[in-house]
Short mmCIF file of C-alpha atoms and ligand atoms in Angstrom, two decimals:
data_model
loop_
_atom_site.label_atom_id
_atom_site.label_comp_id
_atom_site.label_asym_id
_atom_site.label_seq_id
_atom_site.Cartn_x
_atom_site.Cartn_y
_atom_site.Cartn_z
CA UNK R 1 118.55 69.26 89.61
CA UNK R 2 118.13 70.63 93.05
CA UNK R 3 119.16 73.81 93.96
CA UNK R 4 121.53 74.22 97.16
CA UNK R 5 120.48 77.59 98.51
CA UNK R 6 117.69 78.52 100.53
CA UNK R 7 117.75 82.51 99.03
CA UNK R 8 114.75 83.06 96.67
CA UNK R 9 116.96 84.84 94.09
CA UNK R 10 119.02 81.89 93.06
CA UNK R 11 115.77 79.50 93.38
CA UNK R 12 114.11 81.18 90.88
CA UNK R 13 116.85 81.31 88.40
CA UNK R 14 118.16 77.86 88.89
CA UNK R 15 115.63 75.23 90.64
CA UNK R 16 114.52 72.55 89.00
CA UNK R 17 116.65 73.24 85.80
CA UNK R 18 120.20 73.12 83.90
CA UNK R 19 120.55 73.52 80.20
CA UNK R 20 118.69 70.78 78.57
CA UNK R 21 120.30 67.26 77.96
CA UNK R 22 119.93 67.26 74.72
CA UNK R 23 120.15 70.62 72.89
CA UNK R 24 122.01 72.54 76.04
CA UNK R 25 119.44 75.45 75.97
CA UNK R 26 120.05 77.36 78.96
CA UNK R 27 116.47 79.02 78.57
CA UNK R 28 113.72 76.41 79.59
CA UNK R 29 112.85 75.13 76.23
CA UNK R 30 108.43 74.79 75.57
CA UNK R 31 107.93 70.98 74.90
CA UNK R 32 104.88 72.09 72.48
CA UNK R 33 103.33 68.65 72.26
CA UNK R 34 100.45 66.64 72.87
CA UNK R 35 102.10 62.91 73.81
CA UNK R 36 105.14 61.07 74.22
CA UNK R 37 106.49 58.22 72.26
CA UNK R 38 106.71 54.78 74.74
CA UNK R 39 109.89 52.69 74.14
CA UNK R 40 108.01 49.71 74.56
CA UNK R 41 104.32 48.44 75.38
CA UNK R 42 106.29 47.38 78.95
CA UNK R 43 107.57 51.02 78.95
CA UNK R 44 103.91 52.05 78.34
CA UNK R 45 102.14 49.48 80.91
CA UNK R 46 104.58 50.49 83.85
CA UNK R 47 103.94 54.48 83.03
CA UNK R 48 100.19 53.92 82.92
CA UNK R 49 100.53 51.90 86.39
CA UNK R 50 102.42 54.40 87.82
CA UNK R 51 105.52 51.89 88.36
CA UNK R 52 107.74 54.30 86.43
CA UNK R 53 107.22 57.59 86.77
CA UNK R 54 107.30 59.85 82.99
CA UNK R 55 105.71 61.47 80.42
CA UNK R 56 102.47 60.08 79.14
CA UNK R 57 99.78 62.98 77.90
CA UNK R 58 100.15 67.13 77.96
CA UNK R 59 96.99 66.69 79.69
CA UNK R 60 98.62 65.23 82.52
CA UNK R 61 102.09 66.31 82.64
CA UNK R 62 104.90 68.66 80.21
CA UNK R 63 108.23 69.08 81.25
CA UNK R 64 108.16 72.74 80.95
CA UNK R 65 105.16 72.42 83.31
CA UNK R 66 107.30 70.48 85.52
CA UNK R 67 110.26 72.37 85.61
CA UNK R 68 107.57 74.87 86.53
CA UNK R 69 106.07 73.09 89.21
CA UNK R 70 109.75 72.24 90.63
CA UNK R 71 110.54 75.68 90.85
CA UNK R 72 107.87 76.73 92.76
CA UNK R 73 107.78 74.04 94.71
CA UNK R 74 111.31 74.92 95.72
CA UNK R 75 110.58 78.13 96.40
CA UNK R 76 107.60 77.44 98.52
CA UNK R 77 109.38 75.00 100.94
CA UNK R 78 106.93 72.64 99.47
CA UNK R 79 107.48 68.95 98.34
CA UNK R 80 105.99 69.03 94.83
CA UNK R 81 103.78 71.29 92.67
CA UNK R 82 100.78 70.83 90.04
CA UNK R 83 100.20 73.62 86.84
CA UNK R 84 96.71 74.48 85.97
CA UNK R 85 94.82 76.17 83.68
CA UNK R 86 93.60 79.53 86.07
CA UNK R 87 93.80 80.51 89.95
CA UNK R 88 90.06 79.27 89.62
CA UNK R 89 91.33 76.16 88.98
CA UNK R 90 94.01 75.65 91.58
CA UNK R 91 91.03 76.80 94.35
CA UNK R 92 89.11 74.08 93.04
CA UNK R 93 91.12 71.15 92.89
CA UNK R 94 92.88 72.13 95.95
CA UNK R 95 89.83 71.72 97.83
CA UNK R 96 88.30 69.00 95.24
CA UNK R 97 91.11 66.60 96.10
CA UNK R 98 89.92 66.36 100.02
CA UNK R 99 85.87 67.14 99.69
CA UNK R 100 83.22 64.89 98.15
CA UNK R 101 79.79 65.50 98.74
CA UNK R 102 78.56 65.31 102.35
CA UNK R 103 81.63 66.51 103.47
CA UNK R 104 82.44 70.58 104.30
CA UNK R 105 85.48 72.77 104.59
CA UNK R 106 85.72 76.51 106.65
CA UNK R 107 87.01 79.15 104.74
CA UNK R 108 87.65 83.08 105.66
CA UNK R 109 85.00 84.93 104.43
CA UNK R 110 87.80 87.59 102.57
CA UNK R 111 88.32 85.59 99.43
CA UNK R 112 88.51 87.09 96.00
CA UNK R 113 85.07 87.29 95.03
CA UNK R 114 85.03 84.35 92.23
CA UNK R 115 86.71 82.04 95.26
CA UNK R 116 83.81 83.10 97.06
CA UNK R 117 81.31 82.58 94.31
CA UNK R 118 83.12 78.79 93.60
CA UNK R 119 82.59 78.38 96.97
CA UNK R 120 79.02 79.28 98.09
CA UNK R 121 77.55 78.08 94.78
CA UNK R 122 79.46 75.88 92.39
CA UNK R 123 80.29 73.70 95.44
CA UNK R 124 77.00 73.80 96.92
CA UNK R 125 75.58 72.62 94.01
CA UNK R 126 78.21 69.62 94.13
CA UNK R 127 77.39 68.49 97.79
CA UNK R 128 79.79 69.88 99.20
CA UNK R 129 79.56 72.74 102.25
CA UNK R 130 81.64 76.45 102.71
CA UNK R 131 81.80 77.25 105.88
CA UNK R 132 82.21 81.02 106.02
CA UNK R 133 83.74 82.40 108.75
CA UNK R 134 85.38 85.85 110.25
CA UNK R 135 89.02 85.31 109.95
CA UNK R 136 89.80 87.91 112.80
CA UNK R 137 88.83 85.46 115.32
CA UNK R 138 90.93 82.50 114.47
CA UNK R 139 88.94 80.08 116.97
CA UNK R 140 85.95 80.23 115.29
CA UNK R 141 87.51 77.94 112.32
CA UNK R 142 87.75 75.48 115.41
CA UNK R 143 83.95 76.19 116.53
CA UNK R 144 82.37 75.72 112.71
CA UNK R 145 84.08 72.26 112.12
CA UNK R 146 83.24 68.49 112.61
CA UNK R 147 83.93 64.83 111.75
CA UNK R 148 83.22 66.00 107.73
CA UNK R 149 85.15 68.75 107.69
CA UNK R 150 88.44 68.39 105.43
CA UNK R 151 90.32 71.78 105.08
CA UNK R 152 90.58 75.40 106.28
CA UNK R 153 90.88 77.93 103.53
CA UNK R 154 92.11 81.48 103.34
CA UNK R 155 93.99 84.11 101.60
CA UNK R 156 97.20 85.49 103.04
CA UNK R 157 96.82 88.91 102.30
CA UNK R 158 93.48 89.40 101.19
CA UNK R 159 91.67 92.78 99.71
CA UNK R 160 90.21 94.93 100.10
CA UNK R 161 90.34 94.63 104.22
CA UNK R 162 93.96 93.54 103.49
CA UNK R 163 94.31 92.04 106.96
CA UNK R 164 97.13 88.90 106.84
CA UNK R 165 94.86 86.10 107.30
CA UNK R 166 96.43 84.46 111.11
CA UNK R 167 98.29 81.57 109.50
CA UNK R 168 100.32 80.50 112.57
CA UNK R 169 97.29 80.40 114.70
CA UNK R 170 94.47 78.59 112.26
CA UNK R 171 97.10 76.01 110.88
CA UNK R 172 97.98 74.95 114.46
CA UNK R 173 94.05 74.87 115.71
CA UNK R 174 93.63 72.29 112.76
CA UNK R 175 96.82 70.33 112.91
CA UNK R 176 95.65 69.65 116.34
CA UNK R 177 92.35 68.76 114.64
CA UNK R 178 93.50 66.54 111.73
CA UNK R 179 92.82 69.39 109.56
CA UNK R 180 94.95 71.03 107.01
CA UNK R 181 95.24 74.52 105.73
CA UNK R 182 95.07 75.81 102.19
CA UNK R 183 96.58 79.30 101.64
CA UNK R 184 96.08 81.22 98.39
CA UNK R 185 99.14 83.05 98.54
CA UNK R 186 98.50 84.88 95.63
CA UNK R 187 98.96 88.66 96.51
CA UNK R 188 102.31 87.38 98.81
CA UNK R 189 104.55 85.53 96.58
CA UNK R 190 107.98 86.14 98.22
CA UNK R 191 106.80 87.91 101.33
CA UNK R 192 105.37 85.13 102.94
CA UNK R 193 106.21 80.78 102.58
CA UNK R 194 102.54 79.76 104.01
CA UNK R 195 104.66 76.13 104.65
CA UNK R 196 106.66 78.23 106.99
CA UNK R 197 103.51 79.12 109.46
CA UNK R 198 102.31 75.83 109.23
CA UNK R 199 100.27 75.87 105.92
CA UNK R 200 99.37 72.15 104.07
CA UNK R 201 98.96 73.54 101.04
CA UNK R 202 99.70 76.81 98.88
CA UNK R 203 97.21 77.76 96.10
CA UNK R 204 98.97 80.61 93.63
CA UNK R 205 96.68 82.72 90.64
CA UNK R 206 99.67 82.66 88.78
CA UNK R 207 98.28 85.40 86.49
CA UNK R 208 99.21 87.79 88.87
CA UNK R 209 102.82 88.21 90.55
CA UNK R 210 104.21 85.21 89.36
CA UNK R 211 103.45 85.82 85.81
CA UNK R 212 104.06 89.70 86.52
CA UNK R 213 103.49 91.06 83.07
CA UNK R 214 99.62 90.63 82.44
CA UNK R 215 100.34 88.37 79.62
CA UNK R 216 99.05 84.54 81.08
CA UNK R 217 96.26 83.10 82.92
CA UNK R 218 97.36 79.61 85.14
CA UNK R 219 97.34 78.56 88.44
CA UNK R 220 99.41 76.51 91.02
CA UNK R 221 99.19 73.93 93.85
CA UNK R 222 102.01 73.58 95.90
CA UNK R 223 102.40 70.44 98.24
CA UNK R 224 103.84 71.21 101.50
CA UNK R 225 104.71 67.60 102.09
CA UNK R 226 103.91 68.17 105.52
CA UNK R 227 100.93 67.26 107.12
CA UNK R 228 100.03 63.55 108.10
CA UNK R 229 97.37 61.96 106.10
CA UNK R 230 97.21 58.57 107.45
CA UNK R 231 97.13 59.82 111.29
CA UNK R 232 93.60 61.10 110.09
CA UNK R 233 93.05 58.68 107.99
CA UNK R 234 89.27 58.81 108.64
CA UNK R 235 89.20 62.56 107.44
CA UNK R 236 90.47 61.53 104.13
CA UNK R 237 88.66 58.91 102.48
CA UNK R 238 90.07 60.20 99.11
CA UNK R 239 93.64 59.89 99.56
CA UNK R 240 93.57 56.96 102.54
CA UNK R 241 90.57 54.66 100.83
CA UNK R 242 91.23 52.67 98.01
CA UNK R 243 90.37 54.90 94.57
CA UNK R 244 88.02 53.21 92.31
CA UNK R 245 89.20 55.49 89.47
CA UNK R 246 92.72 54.17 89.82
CA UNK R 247 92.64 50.01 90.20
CA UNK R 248 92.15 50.28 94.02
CA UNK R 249 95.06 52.54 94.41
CA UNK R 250 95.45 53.71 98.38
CA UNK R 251 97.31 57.03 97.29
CA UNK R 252 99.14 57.46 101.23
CA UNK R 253 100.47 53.71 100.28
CA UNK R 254 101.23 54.28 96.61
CA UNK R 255 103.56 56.92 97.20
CA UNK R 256 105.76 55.52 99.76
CA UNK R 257 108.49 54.88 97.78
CA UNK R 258 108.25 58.00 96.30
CA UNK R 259 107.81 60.54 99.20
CA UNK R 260 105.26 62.65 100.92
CA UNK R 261 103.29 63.50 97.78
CA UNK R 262 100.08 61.45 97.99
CA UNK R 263 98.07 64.86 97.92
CA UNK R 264 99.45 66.50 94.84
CA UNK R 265 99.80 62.99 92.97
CA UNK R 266 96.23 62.20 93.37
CA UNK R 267 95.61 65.47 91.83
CA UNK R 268 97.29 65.24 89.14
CA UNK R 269 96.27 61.44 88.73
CA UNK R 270 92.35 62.10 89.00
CA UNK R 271 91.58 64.83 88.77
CA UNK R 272 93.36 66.64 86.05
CA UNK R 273 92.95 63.44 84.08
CA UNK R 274 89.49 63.82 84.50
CA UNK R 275 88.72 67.33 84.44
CA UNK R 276 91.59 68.39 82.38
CA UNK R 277 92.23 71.71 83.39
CA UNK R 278 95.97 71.84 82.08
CA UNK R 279 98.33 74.16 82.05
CA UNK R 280 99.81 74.83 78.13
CA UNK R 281 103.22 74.76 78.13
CA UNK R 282 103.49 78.17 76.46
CA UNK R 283 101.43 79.78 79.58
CA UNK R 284 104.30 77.62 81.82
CA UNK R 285 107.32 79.60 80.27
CA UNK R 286 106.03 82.82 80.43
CA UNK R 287 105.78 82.18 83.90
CA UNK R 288 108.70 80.49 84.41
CA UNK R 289 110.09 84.00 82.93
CA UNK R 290 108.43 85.83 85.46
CA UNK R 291 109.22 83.79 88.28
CA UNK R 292 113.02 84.59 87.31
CA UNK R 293 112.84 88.49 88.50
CA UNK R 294 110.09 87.95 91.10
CA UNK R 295 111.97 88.54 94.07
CA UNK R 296 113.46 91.38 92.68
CA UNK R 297 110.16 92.72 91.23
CA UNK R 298 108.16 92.42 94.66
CA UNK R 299 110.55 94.25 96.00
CA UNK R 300 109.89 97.28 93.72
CA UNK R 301 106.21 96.80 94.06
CA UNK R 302 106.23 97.04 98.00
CA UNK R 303 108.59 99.87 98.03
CA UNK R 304 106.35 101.94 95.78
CA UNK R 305 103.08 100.67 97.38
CA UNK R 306 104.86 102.40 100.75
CA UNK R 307 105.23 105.50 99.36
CA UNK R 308 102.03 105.64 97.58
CA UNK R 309 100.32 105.06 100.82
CA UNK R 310 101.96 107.64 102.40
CA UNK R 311 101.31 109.89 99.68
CA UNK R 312 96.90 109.09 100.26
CA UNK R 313 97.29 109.49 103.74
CA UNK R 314 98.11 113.13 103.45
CA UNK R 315 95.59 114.29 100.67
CA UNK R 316 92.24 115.81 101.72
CA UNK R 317 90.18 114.19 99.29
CA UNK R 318 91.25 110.58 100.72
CA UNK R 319 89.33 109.46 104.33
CA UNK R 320 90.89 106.37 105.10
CA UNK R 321 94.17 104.52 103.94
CA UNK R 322 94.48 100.60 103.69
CA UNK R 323 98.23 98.90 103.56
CA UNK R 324 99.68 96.75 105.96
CA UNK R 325 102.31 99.62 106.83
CA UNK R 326 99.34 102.05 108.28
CA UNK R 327 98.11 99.42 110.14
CA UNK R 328 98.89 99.20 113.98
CA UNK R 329 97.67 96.33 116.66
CA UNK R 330 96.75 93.18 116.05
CA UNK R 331 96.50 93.42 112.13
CA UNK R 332 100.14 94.96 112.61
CA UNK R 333 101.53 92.01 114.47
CA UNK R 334 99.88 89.75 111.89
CA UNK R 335 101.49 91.20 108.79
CA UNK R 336 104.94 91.65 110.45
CA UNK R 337 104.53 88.19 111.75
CA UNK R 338 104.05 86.35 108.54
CA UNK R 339 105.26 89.34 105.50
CA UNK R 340 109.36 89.53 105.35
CA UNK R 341 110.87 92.22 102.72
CA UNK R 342 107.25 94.19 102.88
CA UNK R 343 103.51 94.85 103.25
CA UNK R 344 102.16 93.82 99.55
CA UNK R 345 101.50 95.92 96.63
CA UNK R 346 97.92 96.61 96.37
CA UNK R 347 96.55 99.76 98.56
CA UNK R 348 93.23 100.58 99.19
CA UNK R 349 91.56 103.86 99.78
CA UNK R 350 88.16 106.09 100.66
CA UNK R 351 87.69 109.18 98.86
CA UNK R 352 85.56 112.04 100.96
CA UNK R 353 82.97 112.23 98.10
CA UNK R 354 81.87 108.43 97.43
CA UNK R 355 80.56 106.85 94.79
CA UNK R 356 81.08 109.98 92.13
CA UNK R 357 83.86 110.68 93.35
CA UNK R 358 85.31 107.04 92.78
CA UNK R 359 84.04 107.40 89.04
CA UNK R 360 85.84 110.81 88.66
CA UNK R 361 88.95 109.70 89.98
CA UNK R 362 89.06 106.32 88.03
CA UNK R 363 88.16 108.40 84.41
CA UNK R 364 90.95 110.85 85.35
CA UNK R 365 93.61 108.50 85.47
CA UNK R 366 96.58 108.93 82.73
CA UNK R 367 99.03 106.12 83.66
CA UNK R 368 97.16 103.54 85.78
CA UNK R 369 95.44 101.36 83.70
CA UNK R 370 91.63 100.57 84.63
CA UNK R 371 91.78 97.06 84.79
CA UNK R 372 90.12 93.71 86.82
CA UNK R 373 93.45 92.90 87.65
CA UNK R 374 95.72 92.77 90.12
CA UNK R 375 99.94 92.03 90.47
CA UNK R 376 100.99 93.18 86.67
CA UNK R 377 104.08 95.49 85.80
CA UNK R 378 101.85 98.61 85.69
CA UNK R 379 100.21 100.60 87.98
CA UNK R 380 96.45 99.15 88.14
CA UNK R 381 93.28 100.89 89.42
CA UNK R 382 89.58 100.40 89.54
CA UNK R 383 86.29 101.48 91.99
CA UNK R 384 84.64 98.14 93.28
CA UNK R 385 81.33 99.62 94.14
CA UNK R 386 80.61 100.11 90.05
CA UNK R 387 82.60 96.85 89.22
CA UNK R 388 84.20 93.83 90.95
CA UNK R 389 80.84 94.04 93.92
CA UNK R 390 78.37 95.96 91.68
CA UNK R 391 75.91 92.80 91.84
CA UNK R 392 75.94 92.76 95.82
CA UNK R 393 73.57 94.28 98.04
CA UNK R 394 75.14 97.53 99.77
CA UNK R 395 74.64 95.70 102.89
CA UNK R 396 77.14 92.96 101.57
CA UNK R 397 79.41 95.36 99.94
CA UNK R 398 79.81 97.19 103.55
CA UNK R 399 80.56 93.73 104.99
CA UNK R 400 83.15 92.72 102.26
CA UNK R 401 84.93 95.97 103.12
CA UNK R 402 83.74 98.09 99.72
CA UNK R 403 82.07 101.22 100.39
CA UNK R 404 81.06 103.87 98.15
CA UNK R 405 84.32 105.88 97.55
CA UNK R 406 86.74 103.01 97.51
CA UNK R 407 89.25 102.62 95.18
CA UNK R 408 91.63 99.92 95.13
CA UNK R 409 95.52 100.01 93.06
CA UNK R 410 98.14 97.50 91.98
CA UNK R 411 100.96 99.19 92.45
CA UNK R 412 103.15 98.87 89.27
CA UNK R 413 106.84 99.07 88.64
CA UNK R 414 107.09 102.71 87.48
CA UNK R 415 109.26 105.22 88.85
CA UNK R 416 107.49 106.61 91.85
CA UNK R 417 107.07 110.47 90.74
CA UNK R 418 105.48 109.36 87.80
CA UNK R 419 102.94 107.26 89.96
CA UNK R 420 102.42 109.68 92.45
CA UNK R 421 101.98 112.59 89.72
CA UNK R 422 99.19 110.24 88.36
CA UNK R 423 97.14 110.12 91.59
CA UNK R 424 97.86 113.72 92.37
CA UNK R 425 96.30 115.09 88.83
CA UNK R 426 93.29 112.36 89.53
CA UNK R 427 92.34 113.03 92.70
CA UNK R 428 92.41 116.88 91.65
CA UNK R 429 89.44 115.86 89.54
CA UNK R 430 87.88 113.82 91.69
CA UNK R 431 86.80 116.30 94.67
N1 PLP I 501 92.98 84.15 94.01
C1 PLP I 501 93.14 85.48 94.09
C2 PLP I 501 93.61 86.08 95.39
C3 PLP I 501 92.87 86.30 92.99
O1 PLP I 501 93.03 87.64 93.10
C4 PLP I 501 92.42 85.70 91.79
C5 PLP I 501 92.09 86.52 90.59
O2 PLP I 501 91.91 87.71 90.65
C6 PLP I 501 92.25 84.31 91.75
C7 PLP I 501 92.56 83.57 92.87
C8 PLP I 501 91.76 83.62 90.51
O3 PLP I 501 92.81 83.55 89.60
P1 PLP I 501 92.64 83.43 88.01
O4 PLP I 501 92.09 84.73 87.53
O5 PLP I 501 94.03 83.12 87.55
O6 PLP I 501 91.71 82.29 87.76
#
């Protein structure tokens, strides 16, 4: 079913979903199972051919993945949605699905550093060429592409600079281009709808937000539905060329009677069928369970994450503050441009002592867990510089925005004296 309201809150409680046909469960039941019995070998023949659209393989498709994927797909504005096993995954395929080797794609250079690792390495090895580039200067995505180039990439809000990446301004320099944007939105669910700014696609680590609870590892790709294939038909070989892997199938043909999905369909065609990296069905529900108090959850998260940043800003230990609400200029017009209902959960700050410092405060923590994690219920803390960037140069640690004596939080759900008491009694012990 389709959902007839445009409000988050009753999207997330009602997309995609009403009490099951069969049993009338009003919870999404988990379809715990491998395949799906064909009424006939014509029934099988038209499912493998893609004439009839249904369940063949868990590999491929579950329908508490896709009640999943229509939910978020709903939410996002988007036109359909694909589960997979990690954020990891999502990043990949997302760019996969347009890149072979030869060809190149410009990304921001503030990713989450195993984005950034996929991308300067793992892809590299495959052929296939990252350009890195400075995402406060949106025109310089237009100066480092050409005729191979596929995508943009970036992260909406991402740390530890946590500067909103200028959606508005790079999806319009490469719809002008033939060149869609991917947006892991994975530290903004709720605040921003990338499709909204002109985003192609949406990439989520659903382990985080969505999820909420630290429990599940998966990943989404949401399909905007929006941006023109065929018009650039020469930039996208892949989904405008007949597929070898698929009897000759053009994908921008095959799904004409089906709607603007040719991006996510392929993906779910080829290369989870190939690769495999499936969502279980299990991992699907939990975050179908999350996704039914995430509005209400962010919220809470950006409200506290407010207060604790207020709270840094006036401690001596503490040098510099990083939220979106401190912010002021440019980087403030960004956020307030694209973030609705607040700045994000995760602060960042400098403590006057450094590296030691960092260590002390981190080991005299009580409530925040010391995690590599970000987006769960609980408060969430941990010092980059001995972690997360330990393995980079300090040159490339300055650049990535980690110095010595930054820390970064999650912001958790707890009541806000608690969390503040927590930082108060650590950063005693850290000076
Ligand atoms: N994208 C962002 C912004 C992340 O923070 C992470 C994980 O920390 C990922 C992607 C990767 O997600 P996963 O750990 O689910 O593979």
């Amino acid at each position: 079913m389709t959902v007839d309201s445009s409000h988050p809150e009753t999207i997330v409680l009602h997309a995609g979903y009403r009490a099951d046909g069969v049993t009338a469960s009003v919870a999404v039941p988990i379809h715990q199972t491998t395949s799906y019995e064909f009424q006939s070998t014509q029934h099988a023949e038209n499912l493998f051919a893609l004439k009839e659209l249904g369940n063949i393989y868990t590999r491929i498709m579950n329908p508490t993945c896709d009640i999943l994927e229509k939910r978020i797909a709903a939410l996002e504005g988007g036109v359909a949605a694909l589960a997979l096993s990690s954020g990891q995954s999502a990043s990949t395929f997302a760019v996969l699905n347009l890149c072979q080797a030869g060809d190149n794609f410009v990304t921001s250079t503030d990713l989450y550093g195993g984005t950034w690792n996929l991308f300067a390495n793992t892809f590299k090895q495959m052929g296939i060429d990252a350009r890195f580039v400075d995402p406060s200067d949106p025109e310089a995505f237009r100066r480092a592409c050409d005729a191979r180039t596929r995508c943009f990439y970036a992260e909406t809000l991402p740390n530890p600079k946590l500067n909103v990446f200028p959606i508005r301004e790079v999806a319009d320099i490469g719809r002008a281009l033939g060149i869609p944007l991917i947006v892991d939105n994975t530290a903004a669910p709720i605040l921003c709808r990338p499709f909204d700014h002109g985003a192609a696609v949406v990439v989520y680590s659903a382990t985080k937000y969505i999820g909420g609870h630290g429990t599940s590892v998966g990943g989404l790709v949401v399909d905007g539905g929006n941006f023109d294939w065929e018009k650039h038909g020469e930039r996208f070989p892949l989904l405008t060329q007949p597929d070898p892997s698929y009897h000759g199938a053009v994908w921008t043909e095959a799904v004409k009677p089906l709607g603007p999905i040719a991006y996510i369909l392929r993906m779910r065609v080829t290369l989870l069928r190939d690769i495999g990296a499936a969502m279980s069905p299990f991992n699907a529900f939990m975050f179908l369970q999350g996704l039914e108090t995430l509005p209400l959850r962010m919220r809470a998260h950006c409200e506290n994450a407010v207060r604790v940043a207020a709270f840094l800003s006036g401690r001596p230990e503490v040098t510099k503050v990083i939220h979106p609400s401190l912010q002021g200029g440019a980087e403030r017009r960004r956020a307030d441009a694209h973030l609705k209902g607040g700045y994000g959960a995760l602060v960042g700050f400098e403590l006057k002592d450094g590296r030691a410092a960092g260590r002390r405060f981190i080991d005299g923590l009580k409530l925040f867990y010391h995690v590599a994690n970000i987006g769960d219920a609980r408060s969430l803390a941990i010092h980059p510089a001995t972690t997360t960037h330990a393995q980079l140069s300090p040159e490339d640690q300055l650049a990535s925005g980690v110095t010595e004596g930054y820390v970064r939080l999650s912001i958790g759900l707890e009541h806000i004296d608690d969390i503040l008491a927590d930082l108060d009694q650590a950063l005693s012990q850290a000076s």
